[in-house]
Coordinates of C-alpha atoms in Angstrom, one line a residue:
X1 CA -3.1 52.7 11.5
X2 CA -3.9 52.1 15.3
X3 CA -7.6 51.4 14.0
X4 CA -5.9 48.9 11.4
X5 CA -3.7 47.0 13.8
X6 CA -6.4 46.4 16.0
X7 CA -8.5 45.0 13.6
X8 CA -6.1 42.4 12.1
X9 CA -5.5 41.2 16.5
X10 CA -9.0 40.8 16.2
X11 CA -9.0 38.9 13.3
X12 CA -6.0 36.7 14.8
X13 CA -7.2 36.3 17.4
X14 CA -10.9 34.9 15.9
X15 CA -8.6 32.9 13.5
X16 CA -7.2 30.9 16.8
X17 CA -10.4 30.2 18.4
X18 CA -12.1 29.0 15.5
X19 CA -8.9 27.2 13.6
X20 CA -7.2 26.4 16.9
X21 CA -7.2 23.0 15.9
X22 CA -5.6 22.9 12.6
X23 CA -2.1 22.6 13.3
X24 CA 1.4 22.2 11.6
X25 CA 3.4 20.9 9.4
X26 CA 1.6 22.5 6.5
X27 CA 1.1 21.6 3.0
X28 CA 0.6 23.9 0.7
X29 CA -0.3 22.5 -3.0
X30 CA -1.1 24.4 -6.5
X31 CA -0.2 27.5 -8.0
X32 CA 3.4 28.1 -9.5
X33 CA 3.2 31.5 -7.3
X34 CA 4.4 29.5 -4.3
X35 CA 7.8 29.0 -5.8
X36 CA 8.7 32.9 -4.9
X37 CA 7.7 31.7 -1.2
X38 CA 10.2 29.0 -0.6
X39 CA 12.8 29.7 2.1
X40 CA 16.1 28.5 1.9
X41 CA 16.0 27.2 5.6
X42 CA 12.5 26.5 5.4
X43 CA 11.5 29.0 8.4
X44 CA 8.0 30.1 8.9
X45 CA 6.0 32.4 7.3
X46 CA 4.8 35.7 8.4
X47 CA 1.7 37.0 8.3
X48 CA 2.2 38.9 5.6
X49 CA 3.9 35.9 3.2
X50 CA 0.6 34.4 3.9
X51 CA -2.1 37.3 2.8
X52 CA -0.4 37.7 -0.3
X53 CA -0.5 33.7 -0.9
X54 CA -3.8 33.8 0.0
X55 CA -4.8 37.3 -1.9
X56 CA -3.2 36.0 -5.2
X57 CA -5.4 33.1 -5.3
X58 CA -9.2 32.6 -7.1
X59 CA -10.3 29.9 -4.6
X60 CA -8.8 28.0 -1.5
X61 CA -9.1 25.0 -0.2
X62 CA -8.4 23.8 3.5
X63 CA -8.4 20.2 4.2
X64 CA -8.4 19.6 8.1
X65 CA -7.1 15.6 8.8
X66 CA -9.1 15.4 11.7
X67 CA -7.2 12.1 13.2
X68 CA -4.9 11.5 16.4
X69 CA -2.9 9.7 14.0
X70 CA 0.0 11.7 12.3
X71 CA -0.3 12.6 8.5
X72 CA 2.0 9.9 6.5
X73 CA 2.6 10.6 2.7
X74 CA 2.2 6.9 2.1
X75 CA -1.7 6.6 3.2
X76 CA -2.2 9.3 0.4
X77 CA -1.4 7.4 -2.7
X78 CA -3.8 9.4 -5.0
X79 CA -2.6 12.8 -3.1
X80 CA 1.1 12.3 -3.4
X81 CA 0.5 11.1 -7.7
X82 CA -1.2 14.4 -8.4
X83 CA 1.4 16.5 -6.6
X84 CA 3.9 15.4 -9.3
X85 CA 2.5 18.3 -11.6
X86 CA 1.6 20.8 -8.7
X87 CA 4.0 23.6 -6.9
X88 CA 4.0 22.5 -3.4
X89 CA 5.4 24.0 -0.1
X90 CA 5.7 23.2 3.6
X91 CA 5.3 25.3 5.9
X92 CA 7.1 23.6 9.2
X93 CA 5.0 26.3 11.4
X94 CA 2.6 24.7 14.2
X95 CA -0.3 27.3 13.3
X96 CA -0.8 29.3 10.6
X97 CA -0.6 33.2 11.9
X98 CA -3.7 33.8 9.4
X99 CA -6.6 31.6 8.4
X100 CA -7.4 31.9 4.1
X101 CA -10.9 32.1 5.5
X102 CA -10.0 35.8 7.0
X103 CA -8.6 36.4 3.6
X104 CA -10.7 35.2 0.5
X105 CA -14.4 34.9 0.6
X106 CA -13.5 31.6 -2.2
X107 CA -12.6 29.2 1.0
X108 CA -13.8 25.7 1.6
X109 CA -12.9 23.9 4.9
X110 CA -13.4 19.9 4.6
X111 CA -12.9 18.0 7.2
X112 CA -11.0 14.4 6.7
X113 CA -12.6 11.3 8.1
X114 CA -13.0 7.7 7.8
X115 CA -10.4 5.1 5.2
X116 CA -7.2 6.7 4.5
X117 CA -8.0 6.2 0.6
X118 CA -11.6 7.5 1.1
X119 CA -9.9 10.6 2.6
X120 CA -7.3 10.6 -0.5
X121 CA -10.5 10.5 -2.9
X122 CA -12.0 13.1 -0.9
X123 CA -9.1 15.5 -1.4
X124 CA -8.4 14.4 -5.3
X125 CA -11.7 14.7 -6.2
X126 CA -12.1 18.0 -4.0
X127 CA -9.2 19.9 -5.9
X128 CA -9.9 18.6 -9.4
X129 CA -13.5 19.6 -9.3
X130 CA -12.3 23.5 -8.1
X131 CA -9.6 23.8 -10.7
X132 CA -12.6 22.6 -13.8
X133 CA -14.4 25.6 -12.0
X134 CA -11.6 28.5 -11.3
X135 CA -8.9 26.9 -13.7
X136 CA -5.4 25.3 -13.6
X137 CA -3.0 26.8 -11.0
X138 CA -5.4 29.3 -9.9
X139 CA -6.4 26.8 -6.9
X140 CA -4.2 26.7 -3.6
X141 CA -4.8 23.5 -1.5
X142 CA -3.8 23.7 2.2
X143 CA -3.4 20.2 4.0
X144 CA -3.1 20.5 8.2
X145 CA -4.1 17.8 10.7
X146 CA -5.6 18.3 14.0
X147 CA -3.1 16.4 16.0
X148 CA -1.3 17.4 19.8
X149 CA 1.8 18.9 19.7
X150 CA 3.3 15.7 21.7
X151 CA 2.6 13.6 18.2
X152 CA 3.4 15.7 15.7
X153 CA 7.6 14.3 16.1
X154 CA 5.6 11.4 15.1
X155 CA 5.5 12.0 11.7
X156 CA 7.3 10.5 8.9
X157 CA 8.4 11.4 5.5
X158 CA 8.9 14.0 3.5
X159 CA 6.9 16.4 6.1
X160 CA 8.5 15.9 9.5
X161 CA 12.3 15.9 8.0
X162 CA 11.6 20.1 6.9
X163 CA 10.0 20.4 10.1
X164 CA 12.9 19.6 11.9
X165 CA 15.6 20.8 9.7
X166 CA 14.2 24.2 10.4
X167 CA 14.1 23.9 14.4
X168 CA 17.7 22.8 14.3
X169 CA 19.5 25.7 12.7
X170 CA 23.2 24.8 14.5
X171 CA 22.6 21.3 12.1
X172 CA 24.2 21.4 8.8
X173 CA 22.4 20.4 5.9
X174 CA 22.2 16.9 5.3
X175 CA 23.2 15.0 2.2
X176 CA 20.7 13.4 0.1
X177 CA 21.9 9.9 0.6
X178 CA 21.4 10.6 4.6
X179 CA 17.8 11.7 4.3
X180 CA 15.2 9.8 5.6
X181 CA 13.1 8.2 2.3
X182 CA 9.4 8.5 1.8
X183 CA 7.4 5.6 3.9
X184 CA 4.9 4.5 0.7
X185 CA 1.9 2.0 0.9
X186 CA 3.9 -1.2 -1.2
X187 CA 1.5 -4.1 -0.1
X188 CA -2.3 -3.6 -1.4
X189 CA -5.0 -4.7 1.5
X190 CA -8.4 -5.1 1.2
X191 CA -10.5 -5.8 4.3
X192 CA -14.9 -5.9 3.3
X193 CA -16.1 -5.8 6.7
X194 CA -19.6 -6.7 6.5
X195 CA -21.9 -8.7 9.2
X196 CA -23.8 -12.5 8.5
X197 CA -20.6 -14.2 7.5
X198 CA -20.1 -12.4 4.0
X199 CA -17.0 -10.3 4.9
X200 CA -14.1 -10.7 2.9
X201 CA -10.1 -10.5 3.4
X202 CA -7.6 -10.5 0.3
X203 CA -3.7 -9.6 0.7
X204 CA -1.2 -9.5 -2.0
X205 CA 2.4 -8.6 -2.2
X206 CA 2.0 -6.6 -5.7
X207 CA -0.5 -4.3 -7.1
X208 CA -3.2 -6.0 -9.3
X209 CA -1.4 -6.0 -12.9
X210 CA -4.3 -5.5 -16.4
X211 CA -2.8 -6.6 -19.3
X212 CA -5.0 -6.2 -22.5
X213 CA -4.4 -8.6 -25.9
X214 CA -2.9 -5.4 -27.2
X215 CA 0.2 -5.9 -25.1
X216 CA -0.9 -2.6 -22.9
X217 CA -0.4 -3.3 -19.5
X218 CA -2.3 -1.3 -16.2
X219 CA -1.0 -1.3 -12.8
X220 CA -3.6 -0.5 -10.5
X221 CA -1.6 1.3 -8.1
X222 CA -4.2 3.6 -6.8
X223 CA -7.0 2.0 -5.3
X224 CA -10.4 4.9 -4.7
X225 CA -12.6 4.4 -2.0
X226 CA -13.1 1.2 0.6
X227 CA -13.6 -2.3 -0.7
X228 CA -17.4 -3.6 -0.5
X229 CA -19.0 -6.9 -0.6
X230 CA -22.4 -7.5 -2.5
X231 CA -23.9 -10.8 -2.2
X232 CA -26.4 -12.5 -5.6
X233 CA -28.1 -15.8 -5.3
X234 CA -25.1 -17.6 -6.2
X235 CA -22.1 -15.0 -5.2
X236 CA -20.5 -12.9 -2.3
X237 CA -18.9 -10.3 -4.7
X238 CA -16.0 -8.5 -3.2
X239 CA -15.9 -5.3 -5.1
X240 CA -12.9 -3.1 -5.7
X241 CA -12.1 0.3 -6.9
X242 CA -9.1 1.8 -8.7
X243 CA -8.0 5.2 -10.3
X244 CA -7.5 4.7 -14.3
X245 CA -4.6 6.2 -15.2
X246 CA -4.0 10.0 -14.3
X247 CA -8.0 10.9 -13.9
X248 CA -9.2 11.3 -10.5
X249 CA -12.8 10.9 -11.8
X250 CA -13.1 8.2 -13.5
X251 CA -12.6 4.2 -11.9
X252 CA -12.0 1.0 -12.7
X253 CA -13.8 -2.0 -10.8
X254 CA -12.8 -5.1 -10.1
X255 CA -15.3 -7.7 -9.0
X256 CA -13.9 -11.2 -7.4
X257 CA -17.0 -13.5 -7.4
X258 CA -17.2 -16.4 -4.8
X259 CA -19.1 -19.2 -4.3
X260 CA -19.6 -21.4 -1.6
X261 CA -20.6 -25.3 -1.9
X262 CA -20.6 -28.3 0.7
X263 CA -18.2 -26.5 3.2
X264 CA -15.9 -25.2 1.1
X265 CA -15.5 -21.8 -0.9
X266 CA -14.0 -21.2 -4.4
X267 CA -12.9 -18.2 -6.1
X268 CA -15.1 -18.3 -9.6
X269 CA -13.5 -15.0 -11.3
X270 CA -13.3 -11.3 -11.9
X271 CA -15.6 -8.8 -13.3
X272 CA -13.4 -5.9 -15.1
X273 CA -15.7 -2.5 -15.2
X274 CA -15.3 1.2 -16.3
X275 CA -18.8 2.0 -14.8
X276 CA -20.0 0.6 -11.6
X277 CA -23.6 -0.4 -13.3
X278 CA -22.4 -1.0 -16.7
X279 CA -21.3 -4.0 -18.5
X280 CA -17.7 -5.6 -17.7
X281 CA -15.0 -7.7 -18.9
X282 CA -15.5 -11.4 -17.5
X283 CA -12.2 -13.3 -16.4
X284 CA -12.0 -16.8 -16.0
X285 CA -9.8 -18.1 -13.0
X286 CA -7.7 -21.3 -13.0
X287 CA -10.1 -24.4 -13.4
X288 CA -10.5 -27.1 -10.5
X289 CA -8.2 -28.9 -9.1
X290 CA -6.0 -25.5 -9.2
X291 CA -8.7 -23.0 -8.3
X292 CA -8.3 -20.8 -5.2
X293 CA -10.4 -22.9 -2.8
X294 CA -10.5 -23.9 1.0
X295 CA -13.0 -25.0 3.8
X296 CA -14.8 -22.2 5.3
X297 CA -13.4 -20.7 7.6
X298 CA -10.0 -20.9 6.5
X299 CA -7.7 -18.7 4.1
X300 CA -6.3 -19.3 1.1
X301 CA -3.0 -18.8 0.3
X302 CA -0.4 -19.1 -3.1
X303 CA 2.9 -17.8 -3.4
X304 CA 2.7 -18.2 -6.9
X305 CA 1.3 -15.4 -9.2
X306 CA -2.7 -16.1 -9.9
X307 CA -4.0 -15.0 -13.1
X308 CA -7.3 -14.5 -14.4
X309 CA -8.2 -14.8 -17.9
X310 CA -9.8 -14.4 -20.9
X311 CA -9.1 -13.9 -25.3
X312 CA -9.4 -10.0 -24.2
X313 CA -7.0 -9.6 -21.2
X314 CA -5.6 -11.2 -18.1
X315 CA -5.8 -9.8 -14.5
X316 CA -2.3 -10.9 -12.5
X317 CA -1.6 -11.1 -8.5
X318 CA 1.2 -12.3 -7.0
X319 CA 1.7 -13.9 -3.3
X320 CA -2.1 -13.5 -2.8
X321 CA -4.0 -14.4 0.3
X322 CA -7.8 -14.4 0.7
X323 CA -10.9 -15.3 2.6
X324 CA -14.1 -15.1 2.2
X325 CA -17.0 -15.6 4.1
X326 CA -15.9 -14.5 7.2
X327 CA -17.8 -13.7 10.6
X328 CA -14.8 -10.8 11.4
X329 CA -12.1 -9.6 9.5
X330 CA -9.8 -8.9 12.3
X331 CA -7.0 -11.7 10.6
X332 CA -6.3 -14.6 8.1
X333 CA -7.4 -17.9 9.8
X334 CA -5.2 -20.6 9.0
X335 CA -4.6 -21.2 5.1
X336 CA -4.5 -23.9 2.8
X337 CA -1.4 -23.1 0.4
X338 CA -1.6 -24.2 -3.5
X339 CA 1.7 -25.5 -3.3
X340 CA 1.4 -28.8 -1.7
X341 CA 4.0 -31.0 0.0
X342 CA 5.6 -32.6 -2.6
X343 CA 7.2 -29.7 -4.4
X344 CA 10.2 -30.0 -7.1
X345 CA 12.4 -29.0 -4.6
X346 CA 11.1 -31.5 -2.1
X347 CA 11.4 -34.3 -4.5
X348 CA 15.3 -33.1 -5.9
X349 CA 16.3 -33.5 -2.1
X350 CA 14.2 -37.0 -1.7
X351 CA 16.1 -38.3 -5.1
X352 CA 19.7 -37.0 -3.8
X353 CA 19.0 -38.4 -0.1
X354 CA 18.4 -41.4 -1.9
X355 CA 21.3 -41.9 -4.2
X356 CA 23.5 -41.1 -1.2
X357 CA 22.3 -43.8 0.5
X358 CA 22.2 -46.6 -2.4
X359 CA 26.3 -45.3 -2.3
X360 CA 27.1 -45.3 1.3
X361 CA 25.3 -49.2 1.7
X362 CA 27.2 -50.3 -1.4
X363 CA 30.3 -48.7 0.5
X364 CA 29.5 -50.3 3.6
X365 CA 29.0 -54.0 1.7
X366 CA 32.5 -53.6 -0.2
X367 CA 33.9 -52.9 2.9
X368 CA 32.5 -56.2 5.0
X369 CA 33.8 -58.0 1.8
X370 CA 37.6 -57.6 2.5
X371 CA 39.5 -60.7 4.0
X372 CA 42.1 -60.1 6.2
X373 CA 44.6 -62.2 7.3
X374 CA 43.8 -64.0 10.7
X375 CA 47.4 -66.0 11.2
X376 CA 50.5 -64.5 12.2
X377 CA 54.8 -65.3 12.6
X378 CA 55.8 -65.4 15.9
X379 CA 58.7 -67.1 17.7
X380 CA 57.1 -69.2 20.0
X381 CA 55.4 -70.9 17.2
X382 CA 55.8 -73.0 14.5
X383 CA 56.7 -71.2 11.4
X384 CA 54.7 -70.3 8.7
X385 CA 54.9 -72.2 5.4
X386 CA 53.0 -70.4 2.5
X387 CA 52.9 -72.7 -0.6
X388 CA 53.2 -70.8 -3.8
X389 CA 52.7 -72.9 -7.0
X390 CA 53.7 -72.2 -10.6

């Protein structure tokens, strides 16, 4: 036994030099064997709990957010859809007493860098591919991020409010209308950063809405990867990926083609694909005068929804901002808006300003029109006579 408990100190020990890094709150994703784990007061687990996770398991999977930026729930879009048909715990612990590594020789360690949604791909992608390999619910997926201990109160969502519901044990429980709510990504940004003057900027206040002449209607909610630019002899292409439907494998692109002519850029169209290199679905944005359009170097900007067409489907964004052609894409420059000056509304306050004035000068005229009397009776004065005749 002595010769036991020695070796599992060694083994701790190793676990915190090599793992040192990987700190709490955890995430644990998968298997429906994690429901026996929950605590009601969402303490830590022992070192036992966590063998017996880890023993029950064909293959484990440790992603390690390697960022001095907290983990949020809303830059893992992709993540936080998949978890819907998943068993998932939190572990509010700063370290984990044992490392799966230590435990089953079926671990992979990936380490999360670059884009939030290229790190959300990565870990998608990761945990589909081992479950087609090992099966469904026999894959446990452990999220941790290497952050200090000073940021980790930084974090928001679902995560942070276990954490600290299990360091304040004198706290009653709180009700669910008091609960902090989930922080999600609503506005979709795509920034092409690209050098000689072909990188692109697009903003809009709603996810990109498919609708198909069959009346079925896609949100692209989950965009996969970073936005690109890819320039023809004609086009800078500004190309973007999305998730279709519930696969995490397979993608739909969208392709915004624009051209540039005699200072000023237009948007031409979109390109709808199901395969990067295959054939796609052309639609035709609004003709001239109404096209999105500007002088380089500025933005474009519409409030209203623009829509993209063809006989086989339309493509709809609302409030949408973009720029193309641009040297950095730190910001918007200033933008031309597609509603111009003389908007209904403008001209409904123009009519009724000028109504109110026709009325107040007529007013004004009736007014200088009334005689008054300019003689009056007095005593000192000859009295008045007023001739009144039948």
């Amino acid at each position: 036994m002595k010769t036991m408990h020695l070796q599992i100190l060694i083994i701790l020990s190793l676990c915190y030099v090599c793992y040192g890094n990987l700190e709490g709150p955890f995430l644990f994703f998968g298997p429906k064997s994690l429901e026996r784990y929950r605590r009601p007061a969402l303490k830590s687990l022992d070192q036992d709990d966590l063998m017996r996770i880890y023993g029950e398991q064909a293959a484990i999977v440790v992603f390690n957010n390697q960022d001095s930026v907290p983990l949020s729930s809303g830059n893992f879009p992709r993540l936080r859809k998949m978890l819907e048909g998943q068993t998932t715990l939190v572990l509010p612990q700063d370290f984990l007493d044992v490392h799966p590594d230590y435990i089953s020789n079926e671990t992979q360690v990936l380490t999360l860098q670059g884009p939030w949604s290229e790190r959300d791909a990565q870990m998608t992608e990761t945990f589909a591919r081992l479950q087609d390999i090992y099966g469904a619910g026999r894959v446990l997926g452990v999220l941790g991020n290497s952050v200090s201990q000073s940021q980790i109160s930084d974090y928001d969502g679902e995560w942070v409010r276990v954490r600290r519901q299990a360091e304040d044990s004198t706290t009653t429980a709180a009700t669910e209308e008091e609960r902090p709510t989930r922080i999600y990504t609503k506005f979709p940004f795509y920034n092409a950063s690209v050098v000689n003057g072909k990188g692109i900027l697009m903003y809009s206040s709603g996810w990109p809405e498919l609708k198909w002449a069959n009346g079925t209607v896609m949100v692209l909610d989950t965009p996969v990867g970073v936005a690109t630019v890819k320039a023809t002899r004609l086009y800078t292409i500004l190309v973007l990926q999305f998730a279709h439907g519930d696969s995490t494998r397979d993608k739909i692109y969208l392709e915004f083609s624009f051209k540039q002519s005699g200072g000023w850029w237009t948007a031409m169209g979109v390109e709808v694909k199901l395969t990067y290199e295959g054939p796609g679905l052309n639609l035709q944005g609004p003709p001239p005068p109404h096209a999105p359009s500007a002088v380089l170097g500025k933005a474009y900007h519409c409030s209203l929804p623009l829509v993209y067409a063809s006989e086989e489907a339309t493509l709809t964004m609302p409030d949408i901002r973009m720029q193309p052609f641009m040297d950095s894409t730190e910001k918007f420059a200033d933008a031309f808006d597609c509603i111009g000056f003389t908007t209904v509304p403008i001209w409904s306050g123009l009519m009724v300003t000028f109504i109110i004035v026709i009325g107040l000068a007529i007013s004004i005229s009736m007014i200088m029109d009334i005689k008054t009397m300019d003689r009056f009776e007095t005593s000192k004065a000859k009295q008045l006579t007023i001739t009144v005749s039948d």
